Short mmCIF file of C-alpha atoms in Angstrom, two decimals:
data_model
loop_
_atom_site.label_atom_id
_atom_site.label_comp_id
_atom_site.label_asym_id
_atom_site.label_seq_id
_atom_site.Cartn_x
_atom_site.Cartn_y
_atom_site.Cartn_z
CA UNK A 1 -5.11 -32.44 129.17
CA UNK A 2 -1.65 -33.34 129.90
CA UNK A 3 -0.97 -34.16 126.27
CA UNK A 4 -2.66 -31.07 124.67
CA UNK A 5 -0.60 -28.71 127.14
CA UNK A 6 2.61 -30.37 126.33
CA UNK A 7 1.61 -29.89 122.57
CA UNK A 8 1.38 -26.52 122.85
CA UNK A 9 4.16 -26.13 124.58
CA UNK A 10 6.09 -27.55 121.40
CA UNK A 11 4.70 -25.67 119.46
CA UNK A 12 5.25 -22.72 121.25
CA UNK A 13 8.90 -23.73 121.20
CA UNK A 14 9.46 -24.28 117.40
CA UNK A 15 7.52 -21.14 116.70
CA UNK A 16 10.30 -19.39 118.56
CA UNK A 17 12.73 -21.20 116.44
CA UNK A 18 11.54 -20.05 113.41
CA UNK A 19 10.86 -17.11 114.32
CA UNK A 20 14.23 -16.42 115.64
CA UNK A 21 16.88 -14.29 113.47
CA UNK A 22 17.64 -15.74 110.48
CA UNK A 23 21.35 -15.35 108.60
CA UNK A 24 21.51 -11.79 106.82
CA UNK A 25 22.74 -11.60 103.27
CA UNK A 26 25.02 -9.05 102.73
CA UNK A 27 23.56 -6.32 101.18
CA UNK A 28 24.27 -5.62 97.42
CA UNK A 29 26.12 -2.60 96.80
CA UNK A 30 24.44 0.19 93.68
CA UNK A 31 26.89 1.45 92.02
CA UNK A 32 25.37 3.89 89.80
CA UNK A 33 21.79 6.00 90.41
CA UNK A 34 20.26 8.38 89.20
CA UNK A 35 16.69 10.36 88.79
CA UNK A 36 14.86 13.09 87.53
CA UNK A 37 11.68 14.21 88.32
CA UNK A 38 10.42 17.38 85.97
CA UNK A 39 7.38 19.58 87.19
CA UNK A 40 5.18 18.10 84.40
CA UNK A 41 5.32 15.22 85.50
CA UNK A 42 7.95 12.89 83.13
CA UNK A 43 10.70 11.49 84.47
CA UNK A 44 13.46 9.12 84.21
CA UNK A 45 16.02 7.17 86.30
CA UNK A 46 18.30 4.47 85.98
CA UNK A 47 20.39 2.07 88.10
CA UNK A 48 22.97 -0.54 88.44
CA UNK A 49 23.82 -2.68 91.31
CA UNK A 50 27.53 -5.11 92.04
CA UNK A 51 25.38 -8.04 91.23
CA UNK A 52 24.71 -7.08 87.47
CA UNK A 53 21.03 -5.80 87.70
CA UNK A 54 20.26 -2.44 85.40
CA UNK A 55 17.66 -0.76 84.80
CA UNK A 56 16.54 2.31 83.24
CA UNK A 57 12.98 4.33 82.76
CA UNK A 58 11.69 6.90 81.12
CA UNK A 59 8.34 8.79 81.40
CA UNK A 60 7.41 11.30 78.81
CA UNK A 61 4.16 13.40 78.99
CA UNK A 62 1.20 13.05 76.61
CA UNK A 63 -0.93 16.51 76.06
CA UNK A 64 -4.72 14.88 75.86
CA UNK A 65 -5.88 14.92 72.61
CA UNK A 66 -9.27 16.25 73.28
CA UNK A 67 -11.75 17.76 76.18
CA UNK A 68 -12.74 14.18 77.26
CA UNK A 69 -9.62 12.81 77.30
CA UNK A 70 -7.01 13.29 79.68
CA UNK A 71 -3.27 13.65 79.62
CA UNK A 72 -0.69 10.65 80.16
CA UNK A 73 2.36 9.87 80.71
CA UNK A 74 4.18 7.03 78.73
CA UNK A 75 6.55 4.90 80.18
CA UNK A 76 9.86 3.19 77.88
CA UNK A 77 12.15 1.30 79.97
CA UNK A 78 14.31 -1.82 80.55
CA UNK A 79 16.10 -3.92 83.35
CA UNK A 80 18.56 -6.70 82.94
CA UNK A 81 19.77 -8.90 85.23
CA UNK A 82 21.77 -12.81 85.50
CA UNK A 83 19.35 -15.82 85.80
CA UNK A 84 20.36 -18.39 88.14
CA UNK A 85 21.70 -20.25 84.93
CA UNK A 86 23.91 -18.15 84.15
CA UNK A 87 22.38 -16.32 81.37
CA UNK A 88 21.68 -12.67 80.70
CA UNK A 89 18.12 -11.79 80.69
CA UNK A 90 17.07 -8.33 79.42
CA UNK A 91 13.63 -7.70 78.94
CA UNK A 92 12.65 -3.94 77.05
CA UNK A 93 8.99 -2.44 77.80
CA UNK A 94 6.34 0.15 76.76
CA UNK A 95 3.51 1.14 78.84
CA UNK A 96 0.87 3.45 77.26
CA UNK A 97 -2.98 4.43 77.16
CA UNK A 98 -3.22 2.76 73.93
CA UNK A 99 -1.80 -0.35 74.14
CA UNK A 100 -1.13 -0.84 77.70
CA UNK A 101 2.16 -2.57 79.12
CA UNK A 102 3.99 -3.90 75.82
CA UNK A 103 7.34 -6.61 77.18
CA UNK A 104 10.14 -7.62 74.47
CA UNK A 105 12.59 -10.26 75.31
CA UNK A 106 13.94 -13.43 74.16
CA UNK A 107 13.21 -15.08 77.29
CA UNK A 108 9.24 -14.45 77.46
CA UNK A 109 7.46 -17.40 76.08
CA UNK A 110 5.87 -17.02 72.54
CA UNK A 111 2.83 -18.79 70.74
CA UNK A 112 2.81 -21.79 69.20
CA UNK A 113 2.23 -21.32 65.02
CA UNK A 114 -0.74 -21.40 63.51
CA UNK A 115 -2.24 -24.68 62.13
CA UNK A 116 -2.78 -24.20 58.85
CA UNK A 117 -5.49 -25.68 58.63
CA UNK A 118 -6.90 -23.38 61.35
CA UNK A 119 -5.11 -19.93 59.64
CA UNK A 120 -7.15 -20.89 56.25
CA UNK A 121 -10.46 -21.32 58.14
CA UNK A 122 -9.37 -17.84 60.07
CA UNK A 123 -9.10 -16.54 56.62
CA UNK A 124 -11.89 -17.54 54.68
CA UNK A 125 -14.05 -16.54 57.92
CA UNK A 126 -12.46 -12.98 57.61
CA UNK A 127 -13.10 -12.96 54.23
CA UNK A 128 -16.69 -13.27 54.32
CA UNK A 129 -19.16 -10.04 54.56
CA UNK A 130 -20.10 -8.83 57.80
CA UNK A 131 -23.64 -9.95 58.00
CA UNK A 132 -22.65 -13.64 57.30
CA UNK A 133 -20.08 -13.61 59.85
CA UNK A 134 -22.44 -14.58 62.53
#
């Protein structure tokens, strides 16, 4: 019993250590802002803080096309910022109802080729009629 309540007691005491106040970063200065919010609901805004970050956004409406359908806003935008390396990383997006969230940059990872052994099986398979596709 002895043991178990000067366990606790430990732990009590470290908890409190880590839980304690840690050191504060200084907080990054923005130099630029800005933002617009129109009644139909598009928008855009940008920023830029001390430490190199931008961004920028824009929302544009979409009328709905038809009585089931539904109106939309589309989103263009990008944000750039330092990696830890050293290197600039700027990454350009779309966002729509037709072909959802859409990310460009040279830092994203891409596919490996095609096989092409694999593309001309892909192709004669496409090339066949529907029925004897299955």
């Amino acid at each position: 019993m002895k043991n178990f309540a000067l366990c606790l007691l430990a732990t009590a005491l470290m908890s409190c250590c880590q839980a304690a106040p840690q050191k504060a970063e200084e907080p990054i200065a923005i130099i630029s802002q800005e933002s617009n919010i129109e009644p139909d609901g598009s928008y855009n805004y940008a920023y830029e803080t001390a430490n190199g970050i931008k961004a920028e956004e824009t929302g544009t409406l979409k009328k709905a096309t038809s009585a089931d359908s539904s109106d939309v806003i589309i989103a263009r935008g990008s944000v750039s910022y330092t990696s830890p390396e050293g290197n600039l990383i700027t990454l350009n997006y779309s966002a729509d109802d037709e072909n959802g969230f859409q990310p460009q940059g040279d830092h994203l990872p891409t596919p490996p080729p095609i096989p092409p052994a694999i593309q001309k099986a892909l192709d004669y398979l496409l090339s066949l009629p529907p029925a004897k596709r299955r």
